[in-house]
Short mmCIF file of C-alpha atoms in Angstrom, two decimals:
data_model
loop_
_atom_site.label_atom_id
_atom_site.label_comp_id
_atom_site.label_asym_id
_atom_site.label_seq_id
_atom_site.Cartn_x
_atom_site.Cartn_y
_atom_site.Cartn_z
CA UNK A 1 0.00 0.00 0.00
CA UNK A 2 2.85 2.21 1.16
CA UNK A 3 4.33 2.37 -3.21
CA UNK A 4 0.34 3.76 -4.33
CA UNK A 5 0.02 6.20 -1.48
CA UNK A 6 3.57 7.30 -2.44
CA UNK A 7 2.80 7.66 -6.24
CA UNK A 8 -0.70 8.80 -5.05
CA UNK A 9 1.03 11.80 -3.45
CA UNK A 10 3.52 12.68 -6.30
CA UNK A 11 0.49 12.60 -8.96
CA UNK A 12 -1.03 15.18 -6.65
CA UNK A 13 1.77 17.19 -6.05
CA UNK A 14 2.43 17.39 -10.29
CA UNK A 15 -0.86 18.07 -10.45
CA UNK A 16 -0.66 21.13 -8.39
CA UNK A 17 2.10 22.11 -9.79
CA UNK A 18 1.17 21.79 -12.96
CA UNK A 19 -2.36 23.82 -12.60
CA UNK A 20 0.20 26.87 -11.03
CA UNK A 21 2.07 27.00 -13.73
CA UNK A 22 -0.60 27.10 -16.22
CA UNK A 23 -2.53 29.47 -14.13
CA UNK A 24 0.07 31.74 -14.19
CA UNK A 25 0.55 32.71 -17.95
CA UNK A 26 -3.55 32.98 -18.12
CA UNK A 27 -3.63 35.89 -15.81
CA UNK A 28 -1.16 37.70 -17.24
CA UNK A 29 -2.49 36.79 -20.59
CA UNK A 30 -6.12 37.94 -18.80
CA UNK A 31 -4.83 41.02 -16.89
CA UNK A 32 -3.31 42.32 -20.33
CA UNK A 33 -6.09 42.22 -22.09
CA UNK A 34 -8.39 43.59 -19.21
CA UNK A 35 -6.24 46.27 -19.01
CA UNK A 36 -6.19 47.18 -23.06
CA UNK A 37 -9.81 47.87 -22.06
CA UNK A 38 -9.59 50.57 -19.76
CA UNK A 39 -8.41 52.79 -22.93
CA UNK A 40 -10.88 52.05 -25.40
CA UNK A 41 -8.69 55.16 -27.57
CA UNK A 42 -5.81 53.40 -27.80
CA UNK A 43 -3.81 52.76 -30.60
CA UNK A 44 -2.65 49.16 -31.56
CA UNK A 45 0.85 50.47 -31.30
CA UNK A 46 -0.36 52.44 -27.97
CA UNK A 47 -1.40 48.76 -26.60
CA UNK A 48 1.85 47.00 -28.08
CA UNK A 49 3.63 46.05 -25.20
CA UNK A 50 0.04 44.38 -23.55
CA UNK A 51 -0.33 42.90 -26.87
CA UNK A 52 3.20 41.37 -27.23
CA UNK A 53 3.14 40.25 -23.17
CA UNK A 54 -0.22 38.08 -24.30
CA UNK A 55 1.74 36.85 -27.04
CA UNK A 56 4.69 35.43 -24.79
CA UNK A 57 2.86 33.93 -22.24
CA UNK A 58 0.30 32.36 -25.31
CA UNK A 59 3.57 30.62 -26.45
CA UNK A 60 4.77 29.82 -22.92
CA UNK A 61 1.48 27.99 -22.62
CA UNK A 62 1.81 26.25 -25.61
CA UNK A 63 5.18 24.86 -24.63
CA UNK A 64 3.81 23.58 -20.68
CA UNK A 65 1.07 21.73 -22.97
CA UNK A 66 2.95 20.14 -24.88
CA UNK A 67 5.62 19.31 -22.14
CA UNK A 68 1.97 17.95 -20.62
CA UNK A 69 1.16 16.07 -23.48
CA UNK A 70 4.60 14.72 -23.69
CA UNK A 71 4.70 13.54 -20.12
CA UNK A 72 1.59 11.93 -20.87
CA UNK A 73 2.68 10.59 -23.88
CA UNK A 74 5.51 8.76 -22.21
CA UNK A 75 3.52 7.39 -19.29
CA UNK A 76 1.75 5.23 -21.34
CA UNK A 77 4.79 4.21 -23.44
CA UNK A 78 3.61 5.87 -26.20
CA UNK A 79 6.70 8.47 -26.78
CA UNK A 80 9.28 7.67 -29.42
CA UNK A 81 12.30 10.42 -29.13
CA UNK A 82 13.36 12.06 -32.09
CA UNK A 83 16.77 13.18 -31.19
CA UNK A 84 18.72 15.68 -33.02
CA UNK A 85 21.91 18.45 -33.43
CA UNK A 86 20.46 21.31 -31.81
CA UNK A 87 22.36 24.60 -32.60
CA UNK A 88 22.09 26.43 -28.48
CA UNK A 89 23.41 29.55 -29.49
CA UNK A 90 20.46 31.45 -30.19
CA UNK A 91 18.65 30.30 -27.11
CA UNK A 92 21.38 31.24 -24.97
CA UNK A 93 21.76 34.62 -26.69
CA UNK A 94 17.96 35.41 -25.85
CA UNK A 95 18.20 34.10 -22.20
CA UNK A 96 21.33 35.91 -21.40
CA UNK A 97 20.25 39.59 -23.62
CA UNK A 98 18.79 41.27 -20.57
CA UNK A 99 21.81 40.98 -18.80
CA UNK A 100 24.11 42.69 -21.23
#
């Protein structure tokens, strides 16, 4: 009994976990778009930086799905890896721009 309370208890700590992190993005995504709203006036390029913050956060939720859908996926056995040369440079030139 003591291995399914123990898995028991991880599932519902993921699932915590994962319904944080997915609530996250939506309220910014949410609170962005409320707040184009309170200037019915504006400009598209006036609202630009709401606009683009949706954006990011749309695409960051797109990548915890499919990291969902992938864990899933390989659960049940049914992932097959695809593995390939990945060139890093670019990512690490986008995560390290603001500090430069």
């Amino acid at each position: 009994m003591k291995p399914i309370l123990k898995a028991w208890r991880k599932q519902q700590a993921f699932v915590e976990n994962a319904s944080h992190e997915l609530r996250t993005p939506l309220t910014i995504i949410q609170n962005s778009l409320e707040n184009m709203f309170t200037h019915p006036n504006h400009t598209v390029i006036d609202e630009s930086e709401n606009i683009a913050q949706a954006l990011n956060e749309t695409r960051r939720l797109t990548g915890l799905t499919t990291d969902l859908l992938t864990i899933a996926r390989s659960d049940a056995n049914e992932q097959t890896l695809d593995l390939a040369l990945t060139d890093i440079g670019p990512f690490i030139n986008e995560v390290t721009k603001p500090f430069f």
